[in-house]
């Protein structure tokens, strides 16, 4: 194998770096546990604010005491290391008490997004064999069938328990959490992450990114997405203040901007989709100005977005790359001084291999599948030995360690960084969420009359992808019935914006589905965003309806003509999701010159389009 000089030098440096004894292990080469590091921080800064939400907060001491009390209660329910405790609470200070409480009890947490449909939640609780479910007063009713397992974090009697730290029962090789990601077989799969991987992430990130007790980080990500760990456990182990974004801040770019300013957050972790939305829908981006660090990751970052964000902030900008299976982030690139995007180099105790079809490392800068080894590696998929064997290569003769096949196409650059070139399978990211298209297809196929189904992700307006479902059926199918069927088991972000019935699924010459030959859902119309300077108060009801329909047409992927919109349609039926809803709100506010109320900013507020139109009319005419 011939390599040019720069490539061999880089490999040598990599080799040397890997020989350095990791300094965060104990003398017996055991990792500490993340909550032990947080307990040490509690000793150092007991009175500093650990978490805050809209004016209420918990200091490090208070958070520690409360989570100890909860942990005692969890232990009393007989929970052992490697047992799973499901957490489903609304975004609150208690969410942090729950996370820490489970770890201190010695168990592993399974975070569940309350927005998930009932069927998915029940599946996760049953598949994981969760021993305990931590819920709150608002969510408790959703677990009636698991009544005996539920602890409600709002119950006052929990806080009669002892506030002192518990004796340690879990080891670094025990599970810290399980996160479910979309599964190609039609059901989500649980990725098992051990304590040592979380602590490795802590040091791997703090090696490369300046994070200290003086910083304030936003907890913005939904609980079921693994990057949430970087906004919760990691900052707490480093003494930062964590400002929680609530459900409204997550959905509404204006509230998010206000929160960044109000909380004085200076560290932000964000997906490119959310960052794009923040930039597109705020006239004033003062909120980005005082940031010190922006970690962008979870999906490909474009050079255009990188350039755009630099125009608003002098913060250091990092591109973060990693799959859930290797613990949040595996590589980091500092792009502050750069115009081109790559995913940088691996964090400590992490090895990257780029392999060819024969599972051999590629030479030079050839393209291949990106594989990851090291201390961040997951134990595998819960209850899925076959899938685990397929995705994790354990042939030690080839790589001297177990490695995870990411399904990402990548290549080494001459400077030793890695460039990510897209996917080699049907996994896509929609608004930062990881989706296996086969999971949606399998779900569509369960709808009786459908014979075949294919789902594709299409580049839509403002570079945001949307899903389009194609199906074959003998008889006409009601799209609302089909959608209703999907809503029962798929989260919102997995619902296709468009359903198209076709005669047959096109195939390539070798018999595979020819996704490129699928008919596009229609040419997306030109943005007709020009302002109509007509006086809003004098507008007739029909004009208001027409304007709103135009805005929907211009915002929702797959809608090309206003005739496709029936005012009696549900918002979700025409493909309006939480992100497109906010875009429509911003357009309406700009056009009619009024601000939506707090409650109306929530897309769940209006079920059918007519209700939204009536609300706008009432606001204009008042
Ligand atoms: P998840 O398990 O949800 O974190 O998704 C992991 C996948 O997201 C990776 O395998 C990549 O396909 C994609 N991904 C994550 N971060 C990046 C990034 N910075 N650049 C490109 N793709 C990314």
Coordinates of C-alpha atoms and ligand atoms in Angstrom, one line a residue:
X1 CA 0.0 0.0 0.0
X2 CA 1.5 3.4 -1.0
X3 CA 0.5 6.5 0.8
X4 CA 1.7 10.0 0.3
X5 CA 3.7 11.6 3.0
X6 CA 1.0 13.7 4.5
X7 CA -1.2 10.7 4.9
X8 CA 1.4 8.5 6.6
X9 CA 2.4 11.3 8.9
X10 CA -1.2 11.8 10.0
X11 CA -1.6 8.0 10.6
X12 CA 1.5 8.1 12.8
X13 CA 0.2 11.0 14.8
X14 CA -3.1 9.2 15.2
X15 CA -1.2 6.1 16.3
X16 CA 0.8 8.0 18.9
X17 CA -2.3 9.8 20.3
X18 CA -3.9 6.4 20.8
X19 CA -1.1 5.2 22.9
X20 CA -1.4 7.9 25.4
X21 CA -3.0 6.5 28.6
X22 CA -6.4 8.1 29.0
X23 CA -6.2 10.3 32.1
X24 CA -9.8 10.0 33.0
X25 CA -9.6 6.3 34.0
X26 CA -8.8 5.2 37.5
X27 CA -5.6 3.2 38.4
X28 CA -7.4 0.0 37.5
X29 CA -8.1 1.5 34.1
X30 CA -11.8 1.8 35.1
X31 CA -13.8 4.8 34.1
X32 CA -15.6 6.8 36.7
X33 CA -19.4 7.2 36.3
X34 CA -20.8 10.4 35.0
X35 CA -22.9 11.0 38.0
X36 CA -19.9 10.6 40.3
X37 CA -18.2 13.5 38.4
X38 CA -21.4 15.5 38.8
X39 CA -21.3 14.8 42.6
X40 CA -17.8 16.1 42.6
X41 CA -19.0 19.3 40.9
X42 CA -21.7 19.6 43.6
X43 CA -18.9 19.6 46.2
X44 CA -17.1 22.3 44.3
X45 CA -20.0 24.7 43.5
X46 CA -23.0 23.7 45.7
X47 CA -24.7 27.1 45.4
X48 CA -24.2 27.7 41.7
X49 CA -27.3 27.3 39.5
X50 CA -27.3 23.9 37.9
X51 CA -30.5 24.1 35.8
X52 CA -33.1 26.9 35.2
X53 CA -36.3 27.2 33.4
X54 CA -38.2 30.5 33.0
X55 CA -37.1 32.0 36.3
X56 CA -37.1 28.9 38.5
X57 CA -33.9 27.0 39.2
X58 CA -32.1 24.3 41.1
X59 CA -28.6 24.8 42.5
X60 CA -26.1 22.0 42.2
X61 CA -26.8 21.1 45.8
X62 CA -30.6 21.1 45.4
X63 CA -30.4 19.1 42.2
X64 CA -28.1 16.5 43.9
X65 CA -30.3 16.2 47.0
X66 CA -33.5 15.8 45.0
X67 CA -32.1 13.2 42.6
X68 CA -30.7 11.3 45.6
X69 CA -34.2 11.2 47.1
X70 CA -35.6 9.9 43.8
X71 CA -32.8 7.4 43.5
X72 CA -33.6 5.9 46.9
X73 CA -37.2 5.6 45.8
X74 CA -36.2 3.9 42.5
X75 CA -33.9 1.5 44.4
X76 CA -36.7 0.5 46.7
X77 CA -38.5 -0.8 43.7
X78 CA -35.8 -3.4 43.3
X79 CA -33.9 -1.9 40.3
X80 CA -30.5 -3.4 39.6
X81 CA -27.6 -2.3 37.3
X82 CA -28.5 -2.7 33.6
X83 CA -32.2 -2.6 34.4
X84 CA -34.0 0.1 32.4
X85 CA -36.0 2.9 33.7
X86 CA -38.2 4.8 31.3
X87 CA -38.4 8.6 31.7
X88 CA -41.3 10.5 30.2
X89 CA -41.8 13.9 31.7
X90 CA -42.4 17.3 30.3
X91 CA -39.5 19.7 29.8
X92 CA -38.9 20.8 33.4
X93 CA -36.3 21.0 36.2
X94 CA -37.7 17.6 37.2
X95 CA -36.5 16.2 34.0
X96 CA -32.9 16.7 35.3
X97 CA -33.8 15.2 38.7
X98 CA -35.2 12.1 36.8
X99 CA -32.0 11.7 34.7
X100 CA -29.7 11.9 37.6
X101 CA -32.0 9.9 39.9
X102 CA -32.0 6.9 37.6
X103 CA -28.2 6.9 37.2
X104 CA -27.6 7.3 40.9
X105 CA -30.0 4.4 41.5
X106 CA -27.6 2.3 39.4
X107 CA -30.0 1.8 36.5
X108 CA -30.0 3.0 32.8
X109 CA -32.5 5.5 31.6
X110 CA -34.6 5.3 28.5
X111 CA -35.8 8.8 27.4
X112 CA -39.2 9.0 25.8
X113 CA -40.5 12.0 23.9
X114 CA -44.1 12.7 25.2
X115 CA -45.0 13.7 21.6
X116 CA -44.5 10.1 20.4
X117 CA -47.7 8.2 19.6
X118 CA -49.1 5.9 22.3
X119 CA -48.3 2.7 20.3
X120 CA -44.6 3.6 20.0
X121 CA -44.3 4.5 23.7
X122 CA -45.9 1.2 24.8
X123 CA -43.7 -0.7 22.3
X124 CA -40.6 0.9 23.8
X125 CA -41.6 0.3 27.4
X126 CA -42.4 -3.4 26.6
X127 CA -39.4 -4.0 24.3
X128 CA -37.0 -2.6 26.9
X129 CA -38.7 -4.5 29.7
X130 CA -38.5 -1.2 31.7
X131 CA -38.7 -2.0 35.4
X132 CA -39.8 1.5 36.4
X133 CA -41.4 4.5 34.6
X134 CA -40.7 8.0 35.8
X135 CA -43.5 10.3 34.9
X136 CA -45.0 13.6 36.1
X137 CA -48.4 14.8 37.1
X138 CA -49.1 15.8 33.5
X139 CA -48.0 12.5 31.8
X140 CA -48.9 10.0 34.5
X141 CA -52.4 9.2 33.0
X142 CA -50.6 7.8 29.8
X143 CA -49.2 4.9 31.8
X144 CA -52.3 3.6 33.4
X145 CA -51.7 0.1 32.0
X146 CA -48.2 0.1 33.8
X147 CA -49.6 1.6 37.0
X148 CA -47.5 -0.5 39.4
X149 CA -44.3 0.6 37.8
X150 CA -44.8 4.4 37.7
X151 CA -43.1 6.9 39.9
X152 CA -44.5 10.4 39.6
X153 CA -41.7 12.9 40.1
X154 CA -44.2 15.4 41.4
X155 CA -45.3 13.2 44.3
X156 CA -44.2 15.0 47.5
X157 CA -43.5 11.8 49.4
X158 CA -40.5 11.1 47.2
X159 CA -38.8 14.0 48.8
X160 CA -39.1 12.6 52.3
X161 CA -36.3 10.2 51.4
X162 CA -32.6 10.7 52.4
X163 CA -30.8 13.5 50.6
X164 CA -27.3 11.9 50.9
X165 CA -25.4 10.3 48.0
X166 CA -26.1 6.6 47.5
X167 CA -23.5 3.8 47.6
X168 CA -22.3 3.0 44.1
X169 CA -23.7 -0.2 42.6
X170 CA -23.1 0.2 38.9
X171 CA -19.8 -0.2 37.1
X172 CA -18.4 1.6 34.1
X173 CA -19.3 -1.3 31.9
X174 CA -22.9 -1.2 33.0
X175 CA -25.6 0.5 30.9
X176 CA -26.1 4.3 31.4
X177 CA -28.9 4.7 28.8
X178 CA -30.8 3.2 26.0
X179 CA -32.1 5.3 23.1
X180 CA -34.5 4.1 20.5
X181 CA -33.8 5.1 16.8
X182 CA -35.8 4.3 13.7
X183 CA -35.5 0.7 12.6
X184 CA -35.5 -0.6 9.0
X185 CA -37.5 -3.7 10.0
X186 CA -40.5 -1.5 10.9
X187 CA -39.9 -1.1 14.6
X188 CA -37.5 1.2 16.4
X189 CA -34.4 -0.3 17.9
X190 CA -32.8 0.4 21.3
X191 CA -29.1 1.4 21.2
X192 CA -27.4 0.5 24.5
X193 CA -24.8 2.9 25.8
X194 CA -22.5 2.1 28.8
X195 CA -21.3 4.5 31.4
X196 CA -17.7 4.5 30.2
X197 CA -18.8 5.8 26.8
X198 CA -20.6 8.8 28.4
X199 CA -17.5 9.7 30.4
X200 CA -15.3 9.2 27.3
X201 CA -17.6 11.7 25.5
X202 CA -17.2 14.2 28.4
X203 CA -13.4 14.2 28.1
X204 CA -13.4 13.8 24.3
X205 CA -15.5 17.0 24.0
X206 CA -13.9 19.0 26.7
X207 CA -10.5 18.3 25.1
X208 CA -11.6 20.1 22.0
X209 CA -14.2 22.6 23.0
X210 CA -13.8 25.2 25.7
X211 CA -16.5 24.6 28.3
X212 CA -16.3 25.8 31.9
X213 CA -18.2 26.8 35.0
X214 CA -18.5 30.3 33.6
X215 CA -20.6 29.2 30.7
X216 CA -24.3 28.8 30.2
X217 CA -25.6 26.2 27.8
X218 CA -29.0 25.8 26.3
X219 CA -30.8 22.5 26.7
X220 CA -32.7 22.7 23.4
X221 CA -32.9 19.2 22.1
X222 CA -35.7 16.8 22.6
X223 CA -35.0 14.2 25.3
X224 CA -35.2 11.2 23.0
X225 CA -32.4 12.5 20.7
X226 CA -28.9 11.4 22.0
X227 CA -27.3 14.8 21.6
X228 CA -29.5 15.7 24.6
X229 CA -26.7 14.1 26.7
X230 CA -24.4 16.9 25.7
X231 CA -26.8 19.5 26.9
X232 CA -27.5 17.8 30.3
X233 CA -25.1 15.3 31.9
X234 CA -21.9 16.7 30.2
X235 CA -22.4 20.4 31.2
X236 CA -23.4 19.4 34.8
X237 CA -20.2 17.4 35.2
X238 CA -18.3 20.5 34.1
X239 CA -20.2 23.0 36.3
X240 CA -22.0 24.9 33.7
X241 CA -25.5 26.5 34.1
X242 CA -28.1 24.8 31.9
X243 CA -31.0 26.9 30.7
X244 CA -33.9 24.7 29.6
X245 CA -35.8 25.6 26.4
X246 CA -39.5 24.6 26.8
X247 CA -41.7 23.1 24.1
X248 CA -42.6 26.6 22.8
X249 CA -39.0 27.7 22.5
X250 CA -38.2 24.5 20.6
X251 CA -40.9 25.2 18.1
X252 CA -40.8 28.9 17.7
X253 CA -37.6 30.6 16.5
X254 CA -38.6 34.0 18.0
X255 CA -39.0 32.5 21.5
X256 CA -35.8 30.6 21.0
X257 CA -33.9 33.8 20.2
X258 CA -35.5 35.5 23.3
X259 CA -34.5 32.6 25.5
X260 CA -30.9 32.7 24.3
X261 CA -30.7 36.4 25.2
X262 CA -32.6 36.2 28.5
X263 CA -30.7 33.2 29.8
X264 CA -27.3 34.8 28.7
X265 CA -26.6 31.4 27.1
X266 CA -23.2 31.5 25.5
X267 CA -23.0 27.8 24.4
X268 CA -25.4 26.4 21.8
X269 CA -25.7 23.0 20.3
X270 CA -28.0 23.0 17.3
X271 CA -28.8 20.9 14.2
X272 CA -28.3 22.6 10.8
X273 CA -32.1 22.5 10.2
X274 CA -32.9 24.3 13.4
X275 CA -30.2 26.8 12.8
X276 CA -31.5 27.5 9.3
X277 CA -34.9 28.0 10.7
X278 CA -33.6 30.4 13.4
X279 CA -31.8 32.4 10.8
X280 CA -34.7 32.5 8.3
X281 CA -37.3 33.5 10.7
X282 CA -35.7 36.2 12.9
X283 CA -35.2 39.6 11.5
X284 CA -33.0 40.4 14.5
X285 CA -30.3 37.8 15.2
X286 CA -28.8 39.7 18.2
X287 CA -29.1 36.4 20.1
X288 CA -26.3 34.8 18.1
X289 CA -23.9 37.7 18.7
X290 CA -22.8 36.9 22.3
X291 CA -22.4 33.2 21.8
X292 CA -19.0 31.8 22.5
X293 CA -19.4 28.4 21.0
X294 CA -21.9 27.0 18.5
X295 CA -21.8 23.2 18.0
X296 CA -23.6 22.3 14.8
X297 CA -24.3 18.7 14.1
X298 CA -26.6 15.7 13.6
X299 CA -26.9 16.1 9.9
X300 CA -24.8 17.5 7.0
X301 CA -23.8 21.2 7.4
X302 CA -23.7 23.2 4.2
X303 CA -21.0 25.7 3.3
X304 CA -23.7 28.2 2.7
X305 CA -25.1 27.9 6.2
X306 CA -21.6 28.0 7.7
X307 CA -21.0 31.2 5.9
X308 CA -24.4 32.6 7.0
X309 CA -23.9 31.8 10.7
X310 CA -20.5 33.4 10.7
X311 CA -22.1 36.6 9.6
X312 CA -24.1 36.8 12.8
X313 CA -21.5 35.7 15.4
X314 CA -17.9 35.6 16.4
X315 CA -18.4 32.4 18.3
X316 CA -16.2 29.4 17.7
X317 CA -18.0 27.1 15.3
X318 CA -17.7 23.3 15.5
X319 CA -19.1 20.7 13.2
X320 CA -20.0 17.7 15.3
X321 CA -20.4 14.2 13.8
X322 CA -21.5 10.9 15.2
X323 CA -24.2 8.3 15.3
X324 CA -26.2 7.3 18.4
X325 CA -24.3 3.9 18.3
X326 CA -21.0 5.6 19.2
X327 CA -22.3 7.9 21.9
X328 CA -23.4 11.3 20.6
X329 CA -20.3 12.7 18.8
X330 CA -17.3 10.8 17.5
X331 CA -15.5 13.5 15.5
X332 CA -15.3 17.3 15.8
X333 CA -14.1 19.9 13.3
X334 CA -13.3 23.5 14.3
X335 CA -14.6 25.4 11.3
X336 CA -14.2 28.9 12.9
X337 CA -11.5 29.9 10.5
X338 CA -12.6 27.8 7.6
X339 CA -15.0 28.0 4.6
X340 CA -15.1 24.4 3.6
X341 CA -16.9 21.8 5.7
X342 CA -15.6 18.5 6.9
X343 CA -16.2 16.4 10.1
X344 CA -12.6 16.8 11.4
X345 CA -10.9 14.2 13.5
X346 CA -12.0 11.7 16.1
X347 CA -12.3 12.6 19.7
X348 CA -10.0 10.7 22.2
X349 CA -10.1 7.0 22.5
X350 CA -12.0 6.8 19.2
X351 CA -10.7 5.3 16.0
X352 CA -12.1 5.9 12.5
X353 CA -11.7 3.4 9.7
X354 CA -12.8 3.9 6.2
X355 CA -13.4 0.6 4.5
X356 CA -14.2 -0.7 1.1
X357 CA -16.8 -3.3 0.0
X358 CA -14.5 -6.1 1.1
X359 CA -14.3 -4.6 4.6
X360 CA -10.6 -3.6 4.1
X361 CA -9.4 -0.1 4.9
X362 CA -9.2 2.1 1.8
X363 CA -5.9 3.7 0.8
X364 CA -5.2 7.4 0.3
X365 CA -8.3 9.5 -0.1
X366 CA -10.5 6.8 -1.6
X367 CA -14.2 6.8 -0.7
X368 CA -15.5 4.1 1.6
X369 CA -17.9 3.3 4.5
X370 CA -17.0 5.2 7.7
X371 CA -16.6 2.8 10.6
X372 CA -16.0 3.7 14.2
X373 CA -14.2 1.9 17.0
X374 CA -13.2 2.9 20.6
X375 CA -14.6 3.6 24.0
X376 CA -17.8 5.3 22.7
X377 CA -19.0 2.1 21.0
X378 CA -22.4 0.9 22.0
X379 CA -22.9 -2.6 23.5
X380 CA -25.3 -3.2 20.6
X381 CA -29.0 -3.2 20.0
X382 CA -31.3 -4.3 22.8
X383 CA -32.7 -7.8 22.1
X384 CA -31.4 -7.7 18.5
X385 CA -28.4 -10.0 18.3
X386 CA -28.7 -10.4 14.5
X387 CA -28.9 -6.8 13.8
X388 CA -26.0 -6.1 16.2
X389 CA -23.9 -8.7 14.4
X390 CA -24.7 -7.1 11.1
X391 CA -23.9 -3.5 12.1
X392 CA -20.9 -4.2 14.5
X393 CA -17.9 -5.9 13.0
X394 CA -16.2 -8.1 15.6
X395 CA -13.5 -9.6 13.3
X396 CA -10.5 -8.7 15.5
X397 CA -8.0 -9.9 13.0
X398 CA -9.0 -7.1 10.7
X399 CA -9.3 -4.2 13.0
X400 CA -8.1 -5.3 16.5
X401 CA -11.3 -4.0 18.0
X402 CA -15.1 -4.1 17.5
X403 CA -16.2 -1.4 15.1
X404 CA -19.6 0.1 14.1
X405 CA -20.5 0.4 10.4
X406 CA -22.2 3.8 10.2
X407 CA -23.6 3.6 6.7
X408 CA -22.0 6.9 5.9
X409 CA -19.8 7.3 2.9
X410 CA -16.5 9.2 3.7
X411 CA -12.9 9.8 2.7
X412 CA -9.7 10.9 4.4
X413 CA -8.5 14.4 3.4
X414 CA -4.8 15.1 3.0
X415 CA -4.8 17.1 6.2
X416 CA -6.0 14.1 8.2
X417 CA -9.6 15.3 8.5
X418 CA -12.5 13.3 7.3
X419 CA -15.1 14.3 4.7
X420 CA -18.6 12.9 5.0
X421 CA -20.1 12.3 1.6
X422 CA -23.6 11.1 2.3
X423 CA -25.4 7.8 3.0
X424 CA -25.0 4.5 1.3
X425 CA -28.4 3.3 2.5
X426 CA -32.0 4.6 2.9
X427 CA -31.4 6.3 6.2
X428 CA -32.3 10.0 6.0
X429 CA -32.4 13.0 8.3
X430 CA -35.5 15.1 8.4
X431 CA -35.2 18.2 10.5
X432 CA -32.3 16.5 12.3
X433 CA -34.3 13.3 13.1
X434 CA -32.9 10.0 11.9
X435 CA -35.3 8.0 9.9
X436 CA -35.0 4.6 8.2
X437 CA -37.4 5.0 5.2
X438 CA -38.2 1.2 5.4
X439 CA -39.8 1.8 8.8
X440 CA -42.4 4.1 7.3
X441 CA -42.8 1.8 4.3
X442 CA -43.5 -1.2 6.6
X443 CA -46.0 0.8 8.4
X444 CA -47.8 1.9 5.2
X445 CA -47.9 -1.8 4.1
X446 CA -49.8 -2.7 7.3
X447 CA -52.6 -0.5 5.9
X448 CA -54.7 -3.3 4.4
X449 CA -55.3 -2.1 0.8
X450 CA -51.7 -1.1 0.1
X451 CA -49.8 -3.7 -1.9
X452 CA -46.4 -1.9 -2.3
X453 CA -45.0 1.2 -0.8
X454 CA -41.8 3.3 -1.2
X455 CA -41.0 6.5 0.7
X456 CA -38.4 9.0 -0.4
X457 CA -36.9 12.1 1.0
X458 CA -37.0 15.1 -1.3
X459 CA -35.1 18.4 -1.1
X460 CA -37.8 21.0 -0.5
X461 CA -38.1 24.7 0.1
X462 CA -35.4 26.4 2.1
X463 CA -33.2 23.3 1.7
X464 CA -35.3 21.3 4.1
X465 CA -36.1 17.7 3.1
X466 CA -39.6 16.3 3.2
X467 CA -41.0 12.8 2.9
X468 CA -43.1 11.6 0.0
X469 CA -44.9 8.2 0.1
X470 CA -45.7 6.3 -3.1
X471 CA -48.0 3.3 -2.9
X472 CA -49.6 0.8 -5.2
X473 CA -53.2 -0.4 -4.5
X474 CA -56.0 -2.0 -6.5
X475 CA -58.6 0.4 -5.2
X476 CA -58.6 4.1 -4.3
X477 CA -57.4 4.7 -0.8
X478 CA -58.4 7.6 1.4
X479 CA -55.2 9.5 2.2
X480 CA -56.7 10.7 5.5
X481 CA -57.4 7.2 6.5
X482 CA -53.9 6.1 5.6
X483 CA -52.4 9.1 7.4
X484 CA -54.5 8.3 10.5
X485 CA -53.2 4.8 10.4
X486 CA -49.6 6.1 10.4
X487 CA -50.2 8.7 13.1
X488 CA -51.0 5.8 15.5
X489 CA -47.4 4.5 15.4
X490 CA -45.1 7.0 13.9
X491 CA -43.9 10.3 15.4
X492 CA -44.8 13.5 13.5
X493 CA -41.5 13.9 11.8
X494 CA -41.9 10.5 10.2
X495 CA -45.2 11.3 8.6
X496 CA -44.9 11.8 4.8
X497 CA -46.0 15.3 3.6
X498 CA -47.4 13.7 0.4
X499 CA -49.0 10.4 -0.6
X500 CA -49.0 9.5 -4.3
X501 CA -50.8 6.4 -5.7
X502 CA -48.9 4.9 -8.7
X503 CA -49.6 2.0 -10.9
X504 CA -46.3 0.2 -10.2
X505 CA -43.0 0.8 -8.5
X506 CA -40.3 1.6 -11.0
X507 CA -37.4 -0.8 -11.0
X508 CA -33.8 -0.5 -12.2
X509 CA -32.4 -3.1 -14.7
X510 CA -31.1 -5.2 -11.8
X511 CA -34.5 -5.3 -10.2
X512 CA -34.0 -2.7 -7.4
X513 CA -36.4 0.1 -6.7
X514 CA -35.6 3.0 -9.0
X515 CA -36.2 5.8 -6.6
X516 CA -35.0 8.4 -9.2
X517 CA -37.8 7.3 -11.6
X518 CA -40.5 8.0 -9.1
X519 CA -42.7 11.0 -10.2
X520 CA -41.9 14.2 -8.3
X521 CA -44.9 15.4 -6.3
X522 CA -45.2 18.4 -8.5
X523 CA -43.0 21.4 -9.3
X524 CA -42.8 23.5 -6.2
X525 CA -44.2 26.9 -7.1
X526 CA -42.3 30.1 -6.9
X527 CA -42.4 31.8 -3.6
X528 CA -45.1 34.4 -4.0
X529 CA -44.1 36.2 -1.0
X530 CA -44.5 39.7 -2.2
X531 CA -46.3 41.9 0.3
X532 CA -49.8 43.0 -0.5
X533 CA -50.0 46.5 0.7
X534 CA -53.7 46.5 0.9
X535 CA -55.0 47.7 4.2
X536 CA -55.5 44.6 6.4
X537 CA -58.7 45.8 8.1
X538 CA -60.5 46.3 4.8
X539 CA -59.7 42.8 3.5
X540 CA -62.7 40.6 2.9
X541 CA -62.9 37.1 4.5
X542 CA -62.3 35.5 1.0
X543 CA -59.1 37.6 0.6
X544 CA -57.8 36.5 4.0
X545 CA -58.6 32.9 3.2
X546 CA -56.9 33.2 -0.2
X547 CA -53.8 34.8 1.3
X548 CA -53.4 32.1 3.9
X549 CA -53.9 29.3 1.3
X550 CA -51.1 30.9 -0.7
X551 CA -48.8 31.0 2.3
X552 CA -49.6 27.3 2.9
X553 CA -48.9 26.5 -0.8
X554 CA -45.6 28.4 -0.6
X555 CA -44.4 26.8 2.6
X556 CA -45.6 23.2 2.5
X557 CA -43.7 20.8 0.4
X558 CA -45.8 18.9 -2.1
X559 CA -48.5 21.6 -2.3
X560 CA -48.3 23.4 -5.6
X561 CA -51.7 24.8 -6.1
X562 CA -54.2 26.4 -3.7
X563 CA -56.9 24.1 -5.0
X564 CA -55.2 21.3 -3.1
X565 CA -56.1 23.0 0.1
X566 CA -59.5 22.5 1.6
X567 CA -60.2 24.8 4.6
X568 CA -61.9 21.8 6.3
X569 CA -58.7 19.8 6.1
X570 CA -56.7 19.2 9.3
X571 CA -53.4 21.1 9.4
X572 CA -51.5 17.8 9.5
X573 CA -53.5 16.4 6.6
X574 CA -52.1 19.0 4.2
X575 CA -48.6 18.3 5.6
X576 CA -48.3 21.2 8.0
X577 CA -45.9 20.2 10.8
X578 CA -44.5 22.2 13.7
X579 CA -41.8 23.8 11.5
X580 CA -43.9 24.7 8.6
X581 CA -46.6 26.0 11.0
X582 CA -44.1 28.5 12.4
X583 CA -43.1 29.6 8.9
X584 CA -46.7 30.2 8.1
X585 CA -47.2 32.1 11.3
X586 CA -44.2 34.3 10.5
X587 CA -45.7 35.0 7.0
X588 CA -49.1 35.8 8.4
X589 CA -47.7 38.1 11.0
X590 CA -45.6 39.9 8.4
X591 CA -48.6 40.2 6.0
X592 CA -51.3 41.2 8.4
X593 CA -49.2 43.0 10.9
X594 CA -50.2 41.4 14.2
X595 CA -48.5 39.0 16.6
X596 CA -49.9 35.5 17.4
X597 CA -50.8 34.9 21.0
X598 CA -48.6 32.4 23.0
X599 CA -51.3 29.7 22.8
X600 CA -51.8 30.2 19.1
X601 CA -48.1 29.7 18.4
X602 CA -48.6 26.1 19.1
X603 CA -49.6 24.2 16.0
X604 CA -51.8 21.9 18.0
X605 CA -54.0 24.9 18.8
X606 CA -56.0 24.7 15.5
X607 CA -57.1 21.4 14.2
X608 CA -58.6 22.5 10.8
X609 CA -57.3 25.3 8.5
X610 CA -60.6 27.1 8.8
X611 CA -60.0 27.7 12.6
X612 CA -56.6 29.2 11.8
X613 CA -58.3 31.5 9.2
X614 CA -61.0 32.5 11.6
X615 CA -58.4 33.4 14.2
X616 CA -56.4 35.5 11.8
X617 CA -59.6 37.3 10.7
X618 CA -60.6 38.0 14.4
X619 CA -57.1 39.4 15.1
X620 CA -57.2 41.7 12.0
X621 CA -60.7 43.0 12.6
X622 CA -60.2 43.6 16.3
Ligands
LIG1 P1 -28.0 10.0 14.9 O1 -27.8 8.6 15.3 O2 -29.4 10.5 15.0 O3 -27.1 10.9 15.6 O4 -27.6 10.1 13.4 C1 -26.3 9.7 12.9 C2 -26.2 10.1 11.4 O5 -26.5 11.4 11.2 C3 -24.8 9.8 10.9 O6 -24.5 8.5 10.6 C4 -24.8 10.7 9.7 O7 -25.4 10.1 8.6 C5 -25.6 11.9 10.2 N1 -24.7 13.0 10.7 C6 -24.6 13.3 12.0 N2 -23.8 14.4 12.2 C7 -23.4 14.7 10.9 C8 -22.5 15.8 10.4 N3 -21.9 16.6 11.2 N4 -22.3 15.8 9.1 C9 -22.9 14.9 8.3 N5 -23.8 13.9 8.7 C10 -24.0 13.8 10.0

